[in-house]
């Protein structure tokens, strides 16, 4: 072969065989991946329209409905991390000029505001100090004032560790004729979620937290009401990749090519959801709660305080107050380098004030709590 140009070899580095440390991931996610999920992902890659893979897709849809407690026909995994399905909920439900009301009680509420405004929405915010949640009167007041077409809430705010109660919210939304959009990124698979009982219209999650997969896929679901709104849009969905009209033709009966979905990541998600079903939601939620309680008691015993009132504390993600005079980054670095344990730092308003400790999915286990408490005690009081 005669080449027209000389090869540029400047970037042809001799990279050594990859060697990464085995960390205990007790931060805000990713959490450690269940070994059965890792094994499933190493099965042979299949084409995205292979009949064997289409069966995997059907099983994922069914198991996701169980995990979310919904009968929504359109329940799928989006290719991309949690932010992709987050964007999908807004891209498909928001049109230029619509009013979207977002409950902002942490970092991810702000992300919803940013995304919604990029789709031309008039975005209104209800705000709460980071670590607190909204009550029904506050939400009613917001709906009364702004008359939005969508109310968007974060169920489990990963930046603060607070769990927003959802009972009663959809009744308000129906009264004001608006859809309810819910972020369940840090709740799905670890905290009770009852999408249909709660009357949620649009929801999304991620693969790398309570489900125990690597990042890369994001569960998405929409109610028949949200689907109807999508069918009656004045303008096309402004995001081709996330347009549910197109994705529904791939995930539904037609099986029309849309994009080259990762069969291997989806094998992993299928296995993770199979584990959820084997354990049973009630047992899984109880395990997360019991282990979180053990962590909270252990933290108190070593003189540390939680940021969120116990009533609204998330079992999956605990924010721990950094004691006065302690450098939160230095402690987190020491935990990582000396103990191989990752914990998260505070985000936004809580930067420098808290550590974020995740006990999610496969990682919600007693032995991890014992290790972490011992390591924290040694680094803080050495
Ligand atoms: C509540 C919440 N929403 C959305 C996201 C975005 O997910 P991802 O980082 O997977 O894109 C996260 C990530 O941690 C989150 O915690």
Coordinates of C-alpha atoms and ligand atoms in Angstrom, one line a residue:
X1 CA 0.0 0.0 0.0
X2 CA 1.3 3.4 -0.9
X3 CA 0.3 6.1 1.5
X4 CA -0.3 9.6 0.4
X5 CA 1.0 11.1 3.7
X6 CA 3.7 10.1 6.2
X7 CA 2.2 8.7 9.4
X8 CA 2.2 11.0 12.4
X9 CA 3.6 8.8 15.2
X10 CA 3.8 11.5 17.9
X11 CA 0.8 10.1 19.8
X12 CA 1.7 6.4 19.4
X13 CA 2.7 6.0 23.1
X14 CA 3.6 2.6 24.5
X15 CA 0.8 2.5 27.1
X16 CA 1.4 -0.2 29.7
X17 CA -1.3 -2.8 30.4
X18 CA -4.0 -1.1 32.4
X19 CA -3.8 -1.5 36.1
X20 CA -6.3 0.3 38.3
X21 CA -6.7 0.2 42.1
X22 CA -9.6 -1.8 43.6
X23 CA -11.3 1.0 45.6
X24 CA -14.3 0.7 47.9
X25 CA -16.6 3.3 46.4
X26 CA -18.5 4.9 49.3
X27 CA -19.1 8.2 47.6
X28 CA -22.1 9.6 45.7
X29 CA -21.7 7.1 42.9
X30 CA -20.5 5.1 41.0
X31 CA -20.8 2.4 43.7
X32 CA -18.9 -0.9 43.3
X33 CA -20.5 -3.1 40.7
X34 CA -22.0 -6.5 41.7
X35 CA -19.7 -9.3 40.5
X36 CA -22.7 -10.9 38.7
X37 CA -23.1 -7.7 36.7
X38 CA -19.5 -7.7 35.7
X39 CA -19.7 -11.3 34.6
X40 CA -22.9 -10.6 32.5
X41 CA -21.2 -7.7 30.8
X42 CA -18.3 -9.9 29.6
X43 CA -20.7 -12.1 27.5
X44 CA -20.3 -11.9 23.7
X45 CA -21.4 -8.6 22.1
X46 CA -24.6 -8.8 20.1
X47 CA -25.9 -6.6 17.3
X48 CA -28.5 -4.1 18.5
X49 CA -31.2 -5.8 16.4
X50 CA -30.2 -9.4 17.1
X51 CA -33.3 -11.4 18.2
X52 CA -31.4 -12.6 21.3
X53 CA -30.7 -9.0 22.2
X54 CA -34.3 -7.9 21.6
X55 CA -35.3 -10.4 24.2
X56 CA -32.8 -8.7 26.6
X57 CA -34.4 -5.4 25.9
X58 CA -37.9 -6.7 26.7
X59 CA -36.7 -8.2 30.0
X60 CA -35.1 -4.9 30.9
X61 CA -38.3 -3.1 30.3
X62 CA -40.3 -5.5 32.4
X63 CA -37.8 -5.5 35.3
X64 CA -37.5 -1.7 35.2
X65 CA -41.3 -1.5 35.6
X66 CA -41.1 -3.7 38.7
X67 CA -38.2 -1.7 40.2
X68 CA -40.0 1.6 39.6
X69 CA -43.4 0.1 40.4
X70 CA -45.0 1.4 37.2
X71 CA -47.0 -0.1 34.4
X72 CA -45.9 2.6 31.9
X73 CA -45.5 1.0 28.5
X74 CA -42.6 3.3 27.6
X75 CA -40.0 2.3 30.2
X76 CA -36.5 1.9 28.7
X77 CA -32.8 2.4 29.3
X78 CA -31.3 5.4 27.5
X79 CA -27.8 5.1 26.2
X80 CA -25.9 7.7 28.3
X81 CA -25.5 8.5 32.0
X82 CA -28.3 9.8 34.3
X83 CA -28.0 13.3 32.7
X84 CA -29.0 11.8 29.4
X85 CA -32.4 10.5 30.7
X86 CA -32.8 13.6 32.7
X87 CA -32.4 15.6 29.5
X88 CA -34.8 13.2 27.7
X89 CA -37.6 13.9 30.2
X90 CA -37.3 17.6 29.5
X91 CA -36.6 17.4 25.8
X92 CA -39.8 15.4 25.3
X93 CA -42.1 17.4 27.6
X94 CA -41.0 21.0 27.2
X95 CA -41.8 23.3 24.3
X96 CA -40.7 26.8 23.8
X97 CA -42.8 29.2 25.9
X98 CA -43.9 26.5 28.4
X99 CA -43.5 27.3 32.1
X100 CA -41.6 24.7 34.1
X101 CA -41.5 25.0 37.9
X102 CA -38.5 23.4 39.5
X103 CA -38.1 22.6 43.2
X104 CA -34.5 23.5 43.9
X105 CA -33.1 22.1 47.2
X106 CA -29.6 21.3 45.9
X107 CA -27.2 21.0 43.0
X108 CA -29.4 18.7 40.8
X109 CA -32.4 21.0 41.0
X110 CA -30.1 23.7 39.5
X111 CA -29.2 21.3 36.7
X112 CA -32.9 20.8 35.9
X113 CA -33.3 24.5 35.7
X114 CA -30.4 24.8 33.3
X115 CA -31.6 22.0 31.1
X116 CA -35.2 23.2 31.0
X117 CA -34.2 26.7 30.0
X118 CA -32.2 25.3 27.1
X119 CA -35.4 23.9 25.6
X120 CA -37.0 27.3 25.6
X121 CA -39.0 27.0 28.8
X122 CA -39.8 29.9 31.1
X123 CA -38.3 28.4 34.2
X124 CA -39.5 29.3 37.7
X125 CA -37.8 28.1 40.9
X126 CA -39.0 27.2 44.3
X127 CA -36.0 27.1 46.6
X128 CA -35.1 25.6 50.0
X129 CA -31.9 25.7 52.0
X130 CA -29.7 22.7 51.0
X131 CA -30.6 19.8 53.3
X132 CA -34.3 20.6 53.6
X133 CA -37.4 19.5 51.6
X134 CA -40.6 21.1 50.3
X135 CA -44.0 20.6 52.1
X136 CA -47.3 20.3 50.2
X137 CA -48.3 23.9 51.1
X138 CA -45.2 25.3 49.6
X139 CA -45.7 23.3 46.4
X140 CA -49.3 24.3 46.2
X141 CA -48.3 28.0 46.5
X142 CA -45.8 27.5 43.7
X143 CA -48.3 25.9 41.4
X144 CA -50.9 28.6 42.2
X145 CA -48.4 31.4 41.5
X146 CA -46.7 30.1 38.4
X147 CA -49.3 27.8 36.8
X148 CA -46.6 25.6 35.1
X149 CA -47.1 22.8 32.6
X150 CA -44.5 20.7 34.5
X151 CA -43.4 20.5 38.1
X152 CA -39.9 19.0 38.4
X153 CA -38.6 17.6 41.7
X154 CA -35.6 15.7 42.8
X155 CA -36.7 12.8 44.9
X156 CA -33.2 12.0 46.4
X157 CA -31.0 15.1 46.3
X158 CA -27.5 13.6 46.1
X159 CA -25.8 16.9 46.9
X160 CA -27.6 17.3 50.3
X161 CA -28.7 13.8 51.3
X162 CA -32.3 14.8 51.6
X163 CA -35.3 12.8 50.5
X164 CA -38.3 14.8 49.1
X165 CA -41.7 13.2 50.2
X166 CA -43.8 12.7 47.1
X167 CA -47.1 11.5 48.5
X168 CA -49.9 14.0 47.7
X169 CA -47.8 16.0 45.1
X170 CA -49.5 14.5 42.0
X171 CA -53.0 15.3 43.4
X172 CA -51.9 19.0 43.4
X173 CA -50.4 18.6 39.9
X174 CA -53.8 17.3 38.6
X175 CA -55.6 20.2 40.3
X176 CA -53.4 22.6 38.4
X177 CA -53.3 20.6 35.2
X178 CA -49.6 20.0 35.1
X179 CA -47.3 17.0 34.8
X180 CA -45.0 15.7 37.5
X181 CA -41.4 15.0 36.6
X182 CA -39.2 13.2 39.2
X183 CA -35.5 12.6 39.4
X184 CA -34.9 9.1 41.0
X185 CA -31.2 8.9 40.3
X186 CA -30.2 8.3 44.0
X187 CA -33.4 6.5 45.0
X188 CA -34.1 3.8 42.5
X189 CA -33.1 0.4 43.9
X190 CA -32.4 1.7 47.4
X191 CA -35.3 3.8 48.6
X192 CA -39.1 3.2 48.2
X193 CA -40.3 4.5 44.9
X194 CA -43.9 4.0 43.8
X195 CA -44.2 5.9 40.5
X196 CA -47.8 4.9 39.7
X197 CA -49.1 5.3 43.2
X198 CA -47.4 8.7 43.3
X199 CA -48.8 9.7 39.9
X200 CA -45.4 10.5 38.4
X201 CA -45.5 11.3 34.7
X202 CA -41.8 11.5 33.8
X203 CA -39.0 9.9 35.7
X204 CA -35.3 9.0 35.1
X205 CA -32.5 7.3 37.0
X206 CA -29.0 6.0 36.5
X207 CA -27.3 2.6 36.4
X208 CA -24.3 3.3 38.7
X209 CA -25.9 3.8 42.2
X210 CA -28.7 1.8 43.7
X211 CA -28.7 -0.7 40.8
X212 CA -25.1 -1.7 41.1
X213 CA -23.9 -1.3 37.5
X214 CA -21.2 0.8 35.9
X215 CA -22.3 4.2 34.6
X216 CA -23.4 4.4 31.0
X217 CA -27.1 3.7 31.0
X218 CA -30.1 5.7 32.3
X219 CA -33.5 4.3 33.0
X220 CA -36.4 6.5 31.6
X221 CA -40.1 6.2 31.8
X222 CA -43.2 8.3 30.9
X223 CA -46.9 7.9 31.7
X224 CA -49.6 7.6 29.1
X225 CA -50.5 11.3 29.9
X226 CA -46.9 12.4 29.2
X227 CA -47.0 10.3 26.0
X228 CA -50.2 12.0 24.9
X229 CA -48.6 15.5 25.5
X230 CA -45.7 14.3 23.4
X231 CA -48.1 13.4 20.6
X232 CA -49.8 16.8 20.7
X233 CA -46.6 18.9 20.5
X234 CA -46.6 22.0 18.4
X235 CA -42.9 21.5 17.5
X236 CA -40.7 18.5 17.0
X237 CA -38.6 17.3 19.9
X238 CA -35.5 19.5 19.7
X239 CA -33.1 16.6 20.5
X240 CA -32.9 13.9 17.9
X241 CA -31.0 11.3 20.0
X242 CA -33.4 11.5 22.9
X243 CA -36.7 11.9 20.9
X244 CA -39.0 9.2 22.5
X245 CA -41.1 9.0 19.3
X246 CA -38.0 7.6 17.6
X247 CA -36.8 5.6 20.6
X248 CA -40.2 4.0 21.0
X249 CA -39.9 2.6 17.5
X250 CA -36.7 0.9 18.5
X251 CA -37.9 -0.3 22.0
X252 CA -41.5 -1.1 20.9
X253 CA -42.9 -3.6 18.4
X254 CA -41.5 -2.0 15.3
X255 CA -37.8 -2.6 16.2
X256 CA -36.5 0.1 13.9
X257 CA -32.8 1.0 14.1
X258 CA -32.2 4.2 16.0
X259 CA -28.6 4.0 17.4
X260 CA -26.1 1.2 18.2
X261 CA -27.1 0.5 21.8
X262 CA -24.4 -1.2 23.9
X263 CA -25.5 -4.8 24.3
X264 CA -22.9 -5.4 27.0
X265 CA -23.9 -2.5 29.2
X266 CA -27.5 -3.7 28.9
X267 CA -26.6 -7.3 29.8
X268 CA -25.2 -5.7 33.0
X269 CA -28.4 -3.7 33.7
X270 CA -30.5 -6.8 33.1
X271 CA -28.5 -8.8 35.6
X272 CA -28.6 -5.9 38.1
X273 CA -32.4 -5.8 37.8
X274 CA -32.6 -9.5 38.1
X275 CA -30.8 -9.3 41.4
X276 CA -33.3 -6.6 42.5
X277 CA -36.2 -8.9 41.7
X278 CA -34.6 -11.9 43.4
X279 CA -34.0 -9.9 46.6
X280 CA -37.5 -8.3 46.4
X281 CA -38.0 -4.5 46.7
X282 CA -39.2 -4.7 50.3
X283 CA -36.1 -6.6 51.5
X284 CA -33.8 -4.3 49.4
X285 CA -35.3 -1.1 50.8
X286 CA -35.1 -2.5 54.4
X287 CA -31.5 -3.5 53.9
X288 CA -30.6 0.0 52.7
X289 CA -32.4 1.5 55.7
X290 CA -30.9 -0.8 58.3
X291 CA -27.4 -0.3 57.0
X292 CA -27.9 3.5 56.8
X293 CA -29.1 3.5 60.4
X294 CA -26.0 1.5 61.5
X295 CA -23.9 4.1 59.7
X296 CA -25.7 7.1 61.4
X297 CA -25.3 5.5 64.8
X298 CA -21.6 4.7 64.2
X299 CA -20.9 8.3 63.0
X300 CA -22.6 9.7 66.2
X301 CA -20.4 7.3 68.3
X302 CA -17.3 8.8 66.8
X303 CA -18.5 12.4 67.3
X304 CA -19.8 13.2 63.8
X305 CA -23.1 14.7 63.0
X306 CA -25.4 14.2 60.0
X307 CA -26.5 17.3 58.0
X308 CA -30.1 16.3 57.3
X309 CA -32.8 15.8 60.0
X310 CA -33.4 12.0 60.4
X311 CA -37.0 12.2 59.1
X312 CA -35.8 13.3 55.7
X313 CA -32.4 11.5 55.5
X314 CA -31.7 9.3 52.5
X315 CA -30.6 5.8 53.3
X316 CA -28.5 5.7 50.1
X317 CA -26.5 9.0 50.7
X318 CA -25.5 10.5 54.0
X319 CA -24.1 14.0 54.3
X320 CA -21.8 14.2 57.3
X321 CA -20.8 17.6 58.8
X322 CA -17.1 18.3 58.7
X323 CA -16.0 19.2 62.3
X324 CA -14.6 22.8 62.8
X325 CA -11.0 23.2 61.8
X326 CA -10.9 19.9 59.7
X327 CA -9.9 20.0 56.1
X328 CA -12.5 17.9 54.3
X329 CA -10.4 17.4 51.2
X330 CA -7.3 16.3 53.1
X331 CA -9.3 13.6 55.0
X332 CA -11.0 12.4 51.8
X333 CA -7.6 12.2 50.1
X334 CA -6.1 10.2 53.1
X335 CA -9.1 7.8 53.0
X336 CA -8.4 7.2 49.3
X337 CA -4.7 6.8 49.4
X338 CA -4.3 5.0 52.8
X339 CA -7.5 3.0 52.9
X340 CA -8.6 2.7 49.3
X341 CA -12.0 4.2 50.3
X342 CA -13.6 6.9 48.2
X343 CA -16.0 9.3 49.9
X344 CA -17.5 12.4 48.2
X345 CA -16.9 16.0 49.1
X346 CA -19.6 18.7 49.5
X347 CA -20.9 20.2 46.3
X348 CA -22.0 23.9 45.7
X349 CA -23.3 25.5 48.9
X350 CA -22.1 22.6 51.0
X351 CA -18.5 22.5 49.6
X352 CA -16.1 22.1 52.5
X353 CA -18.9 21.6 55.0
X354 CA -19.8 17.9 54.5
X355 CA -18.6 14.6 53.2
X356 CA -21.0 12.5 51.2
X357 CA -21.1 8.8 52.1
X358 CA -23.0 6.5 49.8
X359 CA -24.3 3.0 50.8
X360 CA -25.9 2.0 47.5
X361 CA -26.9 -1.3 46.0
X362 CA -24.2 -3.9 46.3
X363 CA -22.2 -1.6 48.6
X364 CA -24.9 -1.3 51.2
X365 CA -23.3 -4.0 53.5
X366 CA -22.3 -4.0 57.2
X367 CA -18.7 -4.9 56.5
X368 CA -18.3 -1.7 54.5
X369 CA -19.7 0.4 57.3
X370 CA -17.3 -1.1 59.8
X371 CA -14.3 -0.5 57.5
X372 CA -15.3 3.1 56.8
X373 CA -16.0 4.0 60.5
X374 CA -12.6 2.6 61.5
X375 CA -10.8 4.5 58.7
X376 CA -12.6 7.7 59.5
X377 CA -11.8 7.5 63.2
X378 CA -8.2 6.8 62.5
X379 CA -7.8 9.7 60.0
X380 CA -9.7 12.2 62.1
X381 CA -8.2 11.4 65.5
X382 CA -4.7 10.1 64.7
Ligands
LIG1 C1 -29.9 13.5 41.7 C2 -29.0 13.3 40.5 N1 -29.6 13.7 39.3 C3 -28.8 13.6 38.1 C4 -27.5 13.1 38.1 C5 -26.8 13.0 36.9 O1 -26.4 11.7 36.6 P1 -25.0 11.3 35.8 O2 -23.9 11.9 36.6 O3 -25.1 9.8 35.8 O4 -25.1 12.0 34.5 C6 -26.9 12.8 39.4 C7 -25.6 12.3 39.4 O5 -25.0 12.0 40.5 C8 -27.7 12.9 40.5 O6 -27.2 12.5 41.7

